[in-house]
Each structure stands twice: as structure tokens, then as C-alpha cells.
Amino acid sequence: MRSRTPDRPAKPPAPHSTRPGPARGDATRNERPRGERPEAGQGKPDRPPAARSAPTLRAPSQQARLEHKRPENAGTEATPEPSRGGQRRGQHRNLGGAQPAGAANWLYGTHPVIAALANPQRRLRRLLLTDEAEAGLAARLGGPLPLAAERTDRSRLDALLGRDAVHQGMALLADPLATPTLDQVLQRPGLILVLDQITDPRNVGAILRSAAAFGVAAVILQDRNAPEETGTLAKAASGALEVVPVLRAVNLSRTLVALKAAGLWTVGLDAGGSRLDGASFKDRRVALVLGAEGEGLRRLTRETCDEIAGLVMPGTMESLNVSNAAAVALYEMVRTPG
């Protein structure tokens, strides 16, 4: 501990200085009016801000996306549903080739896990199985598992995934699927679904399930106001996440313009429009646009659509949950008039 020397004289002020020094505890920056630049030799000079460069996104190689292996840190638990954070993106994630996968997350439940194990585009990390789940999984896959399973019990899965997760004794840690390009989506036959700020992962998962059932080419989400690929979404999709491409667009209105330029007829689903009649679109490829519950389609999205159409509901209810409305609309679009 340092002690003060009592007989040491105080240092006299410099003879040329006429400005009194600040009192102890006063902030020196308050002596100078805001915006006044310091005199030469006083304070630190202003540093020009560093030039901000756009981040470079490199698409992973095909071999890396198809590789199935455990990471070096396989002994540590991962967060079940990580968030993406504030990463800056380009104007379109879907126009520059397949995007690299983000942080791995846990998929759980029989259908999501089996579908992910059977998907060659998935990069698998870890597979946790209870004894009974391992026996049933091997029987349903009809062959050896693509990666070694780790034995566990239900209490450990409950702690990892949360007690509300219906995991059925199995959990798979896997990288998110790469985002396809718009050109890749347009090469697939079928209707395209566009979701305008639908944020509930269970609704999006249920819509993906209906999309798989009715042969939808792809589902387009808004990049910011849409759920990430998580175990909750994959569970609601019941395996459809592995078969229906999901494309994320930063600017949904510009994406609709790009779809129209590619020859698609954009139809916004809204109760205020004309009756949705699938037979009237038999000679046109359609992009069906659905808005969030309550708010519906946003103004700019609505104005960009070629037309607005709604479902006929002769009963006492005036509206449907968005995932149910999507299923009814898709059935109407693909049904054959009798």
C-alpha cells in the first residue's frame, strides 16, 4: 500500500497557464461547449471513422454441406434454439447462391428427426436417443443410422429441450439448411407461397406441412420478421422442412416484383377481395401471398399483388387461423373441378 509523503512540496502551476485546473471529480469535457474543437496539443485528435466494408458471405462447398460428422466439441451441450443476432445482410439473401448454414440447433420428435437423417443436404452433428427410441428409429429407417447415436434418458432430453418439447425420446443436433436462390426455386414446378410477417414458428411449420402435402414449389419468408429454423418450427412441420425449400427475402415487395417478372401471377389472400377460384388460374403459375393474423397483408405488399382474393366462409366464423387458411387456399388452388 502506498503512503503519501508529507514533506513533499506541491508542484507549482506552470507560469504561462492562466486557466484554472478543474476541481477533483469534475469532467473536463464539460468546460468546453459542445461542438468546439480542442486547441492544438490538448486532448486526443478526432479519428476519422474506419471505412465500413460489407461482410463477405461464402457459400459452403457441396462436400461440406453433405458431410456428416461430429464436431470436436461434441461433448458439450448446445443451446436448443439459438438466435441469429444482428448480422448485416445484403439486399437479397436469395440471389447470390446458396447461403452458408448458421449455428447448429436441436431438432426433436420422430418425424423431424427421421426426415433430417434421410436428407443428404443436412450436416448432422449429434444424435441423442433413449433405448426405446433407438430401436424404433432403426426399424423405421430400414438400415444403419448415418451417425453414431448417444444413449440418453428422457430426463436429460427434458432438461436440454424443455419440458414442453414433445421429443419422443430423440433429439438431433444439425446445421440449418442452406437457403436456395430465387432461380433455383423458379426451376421447381408448382405454386409458390409467400408469407408476409408471419412470426409464429408453429404457424409457419404448419404451413410448411400443408405446402408439402399440396406440392408447393417453395415458401418465401421475410428475412427479419419471420421465425428461425428451430426445433419448434421443425416439429410443427412434421418433416416438411426437409422437402420444401425455404427462401428468405429482405425486401418482400421486390421479391414479388421479381416473381411477376418471371411470369407468376401474384394473388394476395384477404377477406376483402374477390372469391378465390382455383379453376380460374389453371393456365397461370401463381404465387399466393398470406399476411399475418390480425394485421393481414401490409399496404405495400397488397399493392404489389396482381389481385386480392379471399376464401368463401358461409358459416358463423369470419376468419381462420393463418395456417388453416393456407391449407384451405392450397386445396382450392389444386383441386380438380368435379
GROMACS .gro file of C-alpha atoms in nm:
model
  338
    1MET     CA    1   0.000   0.000   0.000
    2ARG     CA    2   0.146   0.341  -0.095
    3SER     CA    3   0.173   0.620   0.162
    4ARG     CA    4   0.172   0.994   0.095
    5THR     CA    5   0.500   1.178   0.162
    6PRO     CA    6   0.404   1.466   0.395
    7ASP     CA    7   0.703   1.690   0.337
    8ARG     CA    8   0.693   1.680  -0.040
    9PRO     CA    9   0.609   2.031  -0.174
   10ALA     CA   10   0.321   2.069  -0.412
   11LYS     CA   11   0.415   2.122  -0.773
   12PRO     CA   12   0.363   2.486  -0.867
   13PRO     CA   13   0.146   2.563  -1.168
   14ALA     CA   14   0.312   2.640  -1.497
   15PRO     CA   15   0.386   3.012  -1.524
   16HIS     CA   16   0.226   3.050  -1.867
   17SER     CA   17  -0.106   2.889  -1.765
   18THR     CA   18  -0.384   3.132  -1.672
   19ARG     CA   19  -0.675   2.882  -1.688
   20PRO     CA   20  -0.754   2.726  -1.350
   21GLY     CA   21  -0.746   2.349  -1.341
   22PRO     CA   22  -1.069   2.153  -1.290
   23ALA     CA   23  -1.180   2.060  -0.943
   24ARG     CA   24  -1.141   1.696  -0.841
   25GLY     CA   25  -1.421   1.489  -0.982
   26ASP     CA   26  -1.527   1.744  -1.246
   27ALA     CA   27  -1.547   1.618  -1.603
   28THR     CA   28  -1.304   1.814  -1.817
   29ARG     CA   29  -1.524   1.774  -2.121
   30ASN     CA   30  -1.788   1.998  -1.959
   31GLU     CA   31  -1.554   2.301  -1.969
   32ARG     CA   32  -1.575   2.321  -2.345
   33PRO     CA   33  -1.904   2.390  -2.526
   34ARG     CA   34  -2.030   2.100  -2.733
   35GLY     CA   35  -1.900   2.108  -3.087
   36GLU     CA   36  -1.589   2.321  -3.004
   37ARG     CA   37  -1.271   2.157  -3.125
   38PRO     CA   38  -0.981   2.132  -2.873
   39GLU     CA   39  -0.677   2.357  -2.910
   40ALA     CA   40  -0.363   2.218  -3.061
   41GLY     CA   41  -0.191   1.978  -2.826
   42GLN     CA   42  -0.494   1.940  -2.597
   43GLY     CA   43  -0.689   1.616  -2.582
   44LYS     CA   44  -0.685   1.340  -2.839
   45PRO     CA   45  -0.736   1.433  -3.202
   46ASP     CA   46  -1.056   1.324  -3.368
   47ARG     CA   47  -1.006   0.997  -3.554
   48PRO     CA   48  -1.193   0.954  -3.879
   49PRO     CA   49  -1.433   0.659  -3.865
   50ALA     CA   50  -1.300   0.346  -4.024
   51ALA     CA   51  -1.447   0.262  -4.361
   52ARG     CA   52  -1.721   0.005  -4.319
   53SER     CA   53  -1.692  -0.283  -4.554
   54ALA     CA   54  -1.976  -0.519  -4.634
   55PRO     CA   55  -1.931  -0.868  -4.492
   56THR     CA   56  -1.836  -1.135  -4.738
   57LEU     CA   57  -2.057  -1.444  -4.733
   58ARG     CA   58  -1.902  -1.755  -4.872
   59ALA     CA   59  -2.125  -2.041  -4.970
   60PRO     CA   60  -2.004  -2.374  -4.831
   61SER     CA   61  -1.884  -2.636  -5.071
   62GLN     CA   62  -2.113  -2.919  -5.166
   63GLN     CA   63  -1.886  -3.163  -4.990
   64ALA     CA   64  -1.903  -2.963  -4.667
   65ARG     CA   65  -2.283  -2.949  -4.678
   66LEU     CA   66  -2.310  -3.322  -4.731
   67GLU     CA   67  -2.051  -3.415  -4.470
   68HIS     CA   68  -2.190  -3.598  -4.167
   69LYS     CA   69  -1.955  -3.583  -3.872
   70ARG     CA   70  -1.936  -3.480  -3.511
   71PRO     CA   71  -1.752  -3.162  -3.419
   72GLU     CA   72  -1.452  -3.151  -3.191
   73ASN     CA   73  -1.665  -3.008  -2.908
   74ALA     CA   74  -1.929  -3.279  -2.933
   75GLY     CA   75  -1.914  -3.338  -2.559
   76THR     CA   76  -2.074  -3.003  -2.478
   77GLU     CA   77  -2.443  -2.930  -2.486
   78ALA     CA   78  -2.572  -2.678  -2.738
   79THR     CA   79  -2.846  -2.425  -2.685
   80PRO     CA   80  -3.171  -2.578  -2.816
   81GLU     CA   81  -3.283  -2.280  -3.025
   82PRO     CA   82  -3.010  -2.019  -3.082
   83SER     CA   83  -3.096  -1.674  -3.216
   84ARG     CA   84  -2.922  -1.523  -3.515
   85GLY     CA   85  -2.838  -1.184  -3.369
   86GLY     CA   86  -2.789  -0.862  -3.559
   87GLN     CA   87  -2.596  -0.982  -3.862
   88ARG     CA   88  -2.594  -0.738  -4.151
   89ARG     CA   89  -2.715  -0.883  -4.479
   90GLY     CA   90  -2.726  -0.787  -4.840
   91GLN     CA   91  -3.042  -0.674  -5.007
   92HIS     CA   92  -3.132  -1.027  -5.108
   93ARG     CA   93  -3.011  -1.339  -4.934
   94ASN     CA   94  -3.168  -1.541  -5.215
   95LEU     CA   95  -2.989  -1.401  -5.518
   96GLY     CA   96  -2.624  -1.485  -5.457
   97GLY     CA   97  -2.615  -1.863  -5.441
   98ALA     CA   98  -2.686  -2.095  -5.150
   99GLN     CA   99  -2.606  -1.924  -4.822
  100PRO     CA  100  -2.385  -2.079  -4.552
  101ALA     CA  101  -2.555  -2.253  -4.263
  102GLY     CA  102  -2.571  -2.076  -3.929
  103ALA     CA  103  -2.537  -2.218  -3.580
  104ALA     CA  104  -2.649  -2.575  -3.528
  105ASN     CA  105  -2.973  -2.633  -3.339
  106TRP     CA  106  -3.167  -2.924  -3.196
  107LEU     CA  107  -3.443  -3.096  -3.390
  108TYR     CA  108  -3.663  -3.334  -3.195
  109GLY     CA  109  -3.954  -3.571  -3.242
  110THR     CA  110  -3.992  -3.876  -3.463
  111HIS     CA  111  -4.093  -3.716  -3.794
  112PRO     CA  112  -3.848  -3.422  -3.792
  113VAL     CA  113  -3.554  -3.639  -3.686
  114ILE     CA  114  -3.622  -3.916  -3.939
  115ALA     CA  115  -3.668  -3.665  -4.222
  116ALA     CA  116  -3.345  -3.485  -4.130
  117LEU     CA  117  -3.149  -3.810  -4.109
  118ALA     CA  118  -3.274  -3.904  -4.455
  119ASN     CA  119  -3.191  -3.563  -4.606
  120PRO     CA  120  -2.845  -3.568  -4.775
  121GLN     CA  121  -2.834  -3.186  -4.761
  122ARG     CA  122  -2.827  -3.187  -4.380
  123ARG     CA  123  -2.499  -3.171  -4.192
  124LEU     CA  124  -2.553  -3.382  -3.881
  125ARG     CA  125  -2.372  -3.323  -3.553
  126ARG     CA  126  -2.510  -3.536  -3.272
  127LEU     CA  127  -2.794  -3.783  -3.222
  128LEU     CA  128  -2.936  -3.845  -2.875
  129LEU     CA  129  -3.168  -4.143  -2.833
  130THR     CA  130  -3.331  -4.329  -2.549
  131ASP     CA  131  -3.316  -4.708  -2.564
  132GLU     CA  132  -3.672  -4.747  -2.688
  133ALA     CA  133  -3.641  -4.463  -2.940
  134GLU     CA  134  -3.323  -4.615  -3.087
  135ALA     CA  135  -3.492  -4.948  -3.154
  136GLY     CA  136  -3.791  -4.780  -3.322
  137LEU     CA  137  -3.574  -4.544  -3.526
  138ALA     CA  138  -3.358  -4.822  -3.671
  139ALA     CA  139  -3.670  -5.012  -3.772
  140ARG     CA  140  -3.827  -4.711  -3.945
  141LEU     CA  141  -3.510  -4.614  -4.131
  142GLY     CA  142  -3.465  -4.969  -4.254
  143GLY     CA  143  -3.087  -4.953  -4.226
  144PRO     CA  144  -2.796  -4.829  -4.017
  145LEU     CA  145  -2.805  -4.480  -3.871
  146PRO     CA  146  -2.599  -4.221  -4.062
  147LEU     CA  147  -2.411  -4.129  -3.743
  148ALA     CA  148  -2.342  -4.295  -3.411
  149ALA     CA  149  -2.619  -4.244  -3.157
  150GLU     CA  150  -2.556  -4.140  -2.797
  151ARG     CA  151  -2.765  -4.317  -2.536
  152THR     CA  152  -2.958  -4.089  -2.304
  153ASP     CA  153  -3.272  -4.080  -2.094
  154ARG     CA  154  -3.586  -3.871  -2.102
  155SER     CA  155  -3.490  -3.655  -1.806
  156ARG     CA  156  -3.175  -3.538  -1.987
  157LEU     CA  157  -3.374  -3.459  -2.302
  158ASP     CA  158  -3.630  -3.270  -2.094
  159ALA     CA  159  -3.350  -3.062  -1.942
  160LEU     CA  160  -3.193  -2.998  -2.283
  161LEU     CA  161  -3.505  -2.918  -2.483
  162GLY     CA  162  -3.753  -2.805  -2.220
  163ARG     CA  163  -4.036  -2.998  -2.063
  164ASP     CA  164  -4.287  -2.869  -2.319
  165ALA     CA  165  -4.093  -3.025  -2.609
  166VAL     CA  166  -4.255  -3.346  -2.735
  167HIS     CA  167  -3.925  -3.513  -2.824
  168GLN     CA  168  -4.045  -3.878  -2.819
  169GLY     CA  169  -3.705  -3.986  -2.690
  170MET     CA  170  -3.488  -3.844  -2.967
  171ALA     CA  171  -3.301  -3.522  -3.050
  172LEU     CA  172  -3.073  -3.439  -3.341
  173LEU     CA  173  -2.821  -3.155  -3.348
  174ALA     CA  174  -2.788  -3.036  -3.708
  175ASP     CA  175  -2.684  -2.730  -3.908
  176PRO     CA  176  -2.964  -2.525  -4.067
  177LEU     CA  177  -3.032  -2.597  -4.432
  178ALA     CA  178  -2.871  -2.371  -4.691
  179THR     CA  179  -3.103  -2.107  -4.836
  180PRO     CA  180  -3.177  -2.166  -5.208
  181THR     CA  181  -3.158  -1.895  -5.471
  182LEU     CA  182  -3.465  -1.750  -5.637
  183ASP     CA  183  -3.357  -1.904  -5.969
  184GLN     CA  184  -3.342  -2.248  -5.805
  185VAL     CA  185  -3.691  -2.201  -5.666
  186LEU     CA  186  -3.831  -2.096  -6.004
  187GLN     CA  187  -3.696  -2.414  -6.163
  188ARG     CA  188  -3.921  -2.625  -5.938
  189PRO     CA  189  -4.277  -2.681  -6.060
  190GLY     CA  190  -4.576  -2.576  -5.858
  191LEU     CA  191  -4.728  -2.286  -5.673
  192ILE     CA  192  -4.512  -2.061  -5.453
  193LEU     CA  193  -4.622  -1.944  -5.109
  194VAL     CA  194  -4.514  -1.602  -4.981
  195LEU     CA  195  -4.559  -1.526  -4.609
  196ASP     CA  196  -4.575  -1.160  -4.509
  197GLN     CA  197  -4.451  -1.121  -4.149
  198ILE     CA  198  -4.594  -1.442  -4.009
  199THR     CA  199  -4.383  -1.475  -3.696
  200ASP     CA  200  -4.524  -1.774  -3.504
  201PRO     CA  201  -4.297  -2.076  -3.568
  202ARG     CA  202  -4.585  -2.318  -3.516
  203ASN     CA  203  -4.792  -2.142  -3.782
  204VAL     CA  204  -4.500  -2.141  -4.025
  205GLY     CA  205  -4.433  -2.508  -3.952
  206ALA     CA  206  -4.797  -2.600  -4.011
  207ILE     CA  207  -4.795  -2.401  -4.338
  208LEU     CA  208  -4.484  -2.592  -4.449
  209ARG     CA  209  -4.665  -2.918  -4.377
  210SER     CA  210  -4.960  -2.811  -4.594
  211ALA     CA  211  -4.717  -2.690  -4.861
  212ALA     CA  212  -4.557  -3.035  -4.876
  213ALA     CA  213  -4.899  -3.200  -4.894
  214PHE     CA  214  -5.017  -2.986  -5.189
  215GLY     CA  215  -4.694  -2.984  -5.391
  216VAL     CA  216  -4.580  -2.624  -5.330
  217ALA     CA  217  -4.250  -2.541  -5.500
  218ALA     CA  218  -4.117  -2.322  -5.218
  219VAL     CA  219  -4.210  -2.099  -4.927
  220ILE     CA  220  -4.072  -1.743  -4.918
  221LEU     CA  221  -4.038  -1.566  -4.583
  222GLN     CA  222  -3.935  -1.217  -4.495
  223ASP     CA  223  -3.583  -1.229  -4.357
  224ARG     CA  224  -3.630  -1.013  -4.047
  225ASN     CA  225  -3.986  -1.069  -3.927
  226ALA     CA  226  -4.003  -1.446  -3.958
  227PRO     CA  227  -3.904  -1.729  -3.724
  228GLU     CA  228  -3.569  -1.902  -3.748
  229GLU     CA  229  -3.531  -2.269  -3.829
  230THR     CA  230  -3.573  -2.416  -3.482
  231GLY     CA  231  -3.691  -2.738  -3.323
  232THR     CA  232  -4.032  -2.584  -3.258
  233LEU     CA  233  -4.079  -2.496  -3.625
  234ALA     CA  234  -3.944  -2.834  -3.745
  235LYS     CA  235  -4.175  -3.019  -3.505
  236ALA     CA  236  -4.481  -2.833  -3.636
  237ALA     CA  237  -4.368  -2.902  -3.994
  238SER     CA  238  -4.352  -3.275  -3.918
  239GLY     CA  239  -4.070  -3.341  -4.166
  240ALA     CA  240  -4.182  -3.091  -4.433
  241LEU     CA  241  -3.887  -2.863  -4.355
  242GLU     CA  242  -3.662  -3.117  -4.529
  243VAL     CA  243  -3.863  -3.130  -4.854
  244VAL     CA  244  -3.999  -2.776  -4.908
  245PRO     CA  245  -3.729  -2.516  -4.985
  246VAL     CA  246  -3.749  -2.207  -4.763
  247LEU     CA  247  -3.620  -1.884  -4.914
  248ARG     CA  248  -3.567  -1.568  -4.708
  249ALA     CA  249  -3.602  -1.229  -4.874
  250VAL     CA  250  -3.504  -0.895  -4.721
  251ASN     CA  251  -3.749  -0.691  -4.930
  252LEU     CA  252  -4.071  -0.884  -4.988
  253SER     CA  253  -4.220  -0.635  -5.231
  254ARG     CA  254  -3.916  -0.651  -5.458
  255THR     CA  255  -3.929  -1.029  -5.441
  256LEU     CA  256  -4.291  -1.017  -5.559
  257VAL     CA  257  -4.183  -0.793  -5.846
  258ALA     CA  258  -3.914  -1.048  -5.936
  259LEU     CA  259  -4.173  -1.328  -5.930
  260LYS     CA  260  -4.402  -1.128  -6.158
  261ALA     CA  261  -4.112  -1.066  -6.396
  262ALA     CA  262  -4.059  -1.443  -6.405
  263GLY     CA  263  -4.419  -1.491  -6.523
  264LEU     CA  264  -4.600  -1.567  -6.196
  265TRP     CA  265  -4.940  -1.421  -6.111
  266THR     CA  266  -4.932  -1.286  -5.754
  267VAL     CA  267  -5.252  -1.332  -5.553
  268GLY     CA  268  -5.290  -1.182  -5.206
  269LEU     CA  269  -5.519  -1.376  -4.973
  270ASP     CA  270  -5.750  -1.131  -4.796
  271ALA     CA  271  -6.117  -1.132  -4.699
  272GLY     CA  272  -6.175  -0.803  -4.877
  273GLY     CA  273  -6.103  -0.944  -5.222
  274SER     CA  274  -6.300  -1.144  -5.474
  275ARG     CA  275  -6.368  -1.514  -5.427
  276LEU     CA  276  -6.059  -1.735  -5.461
  277ASP     CA  277  -6.131  -1.970  -5.752
  278GLY     CA  278  -5.854  -2.218  -5.826
  279ALA     CA  279  -6.000  -2.313  -6.164
  280SER     CA  280  -5.950  -1.959  -6.296
  281PHE     CA  281  -5.572  -1.997  -6.253
  282LYS     CA  282  -5.531  -2.329  -6.433
  283ASP     CA  283  -5.325  -2.173  -6.714
  284ARG     CA  284  -5.114  -1.950  -6.488
  285ARG     CA  285  -4.847  -2.017  -6.230
  286VAL     CA  286  -4.942  -1.847  -5.904
  287ALA     CA  287  -4.757  -1.700  -5.607
  288LEU     CA  288  -5.005  -1.699  -5.318
  289VAL     CA  289  -4.934  -1.430  -5.058
  290LEU     CA  290  -5.054  -1.463  -4.697
  291GLY     CA  291  -5.041  -1.194  -4.429
  292ALA     CA  292  -5.010  -1.213  -4.053
  293GLU     CA  293  -5.312  -1.285  -3.836
  294GLY     CA  294  -5.499  -0.972  -3.734
  295GLU     CA  295  -5.297  -0.729  -3.945
  296GLY     CA  296  -5.323  -0.917  -4.274
  297LEU     CA  297  -5.120  -0.805  -4.573
  298ARG     CA  298  -4.916  -0.489  -4.537
  299ARG     CA  299  -5.010  -0.200  -4.761
  300LEU     CA  300  -4.710  -0.220  -4.996
  301THR     CA  301  -4.739  -0.598  -5.022
  302ARG     CA  302  -5.108  -0.569  -5.101
  303GLU     CA  303  -5.050  -0.303  -5.366
  304THR     CA  304  -4.779  -0.512  -5.533
  305CYS     CA  305  -5.007  -0.815  -5.580
  306ASP     CA  306  -5.179  -0.861  -5.915
  307GLU     CA  307  -5.509  -0.928  -5.741
  308ILE     CA  308  -5.666  -0.986  -5.399
  309ALA     CA  309  -5.888  -1.285  -5.332
  310GLY     CA  310  -6.050  -1.439  -5.024
  311LEU     CA  311  -6.199  -1.766  -4.902
  312VAL     CA  312  -6.570  -1.832  -4.902
  313MET     CA  313  -6.686  -1.895  -4.544
  314PRO     CA  314  -7.064  -1.931  -4.523
  315GLY     CA  315  -7.058  -2.025  -4.154
  316THR     CA  316  -7.060  -1.809  -3.843
  317MET     CA  317  -6.682  -1.756  -3.821
  318GLU     CA  318  -6.541  -1.463  -4.014
  319SER     CA  319  -6.178  -1.573  -4.017
  320LEU     CA  320  -5.942  -1.868  -3.979
  321ASN     CA  321  -5.603  -1.921  -3.824
  322VAL     CA  322  -5.344  -1.836  -4.091
  323SER     CA  323  -5.216  -2.193  -4.116
  324ASN     CA  324  -5.572  -2.325  -4.160
  325ALA     CA  325  -5.644  -2.056  -4.419
  326ALA     CA  326  -5.329  -2.158  -4.606
  327ALA     CA  327  -5.441  -2.522  -4.615
  328VAL     CA  328  -5.789  -2.430  -4.746
  329ALA     CA  329  -5.646  -2.193  -5.007
  330LEU     CA  330  -5.393  -2.450  -5.128
  331TYR     CA  331  -5.666  -2.711  -5.162
  332GLU     CA  332  -5.873  -2.466  -5.365
  333MET     CA  333  -5.575  -2.394  -5.591
  334VAL     CA  334  -5.501  -2.759  -5.673
  335ARG     CA  335  -5.847  -2.919  -5.671
  336THR     CA  336  -5.993  -3.051  -5.994
  337PRO     CA  337  -6.346  -2.917  -6.057
  338GLY     CA  338  -6.595  -3.203  -6.042
   0.00000   0.00000   0.00000
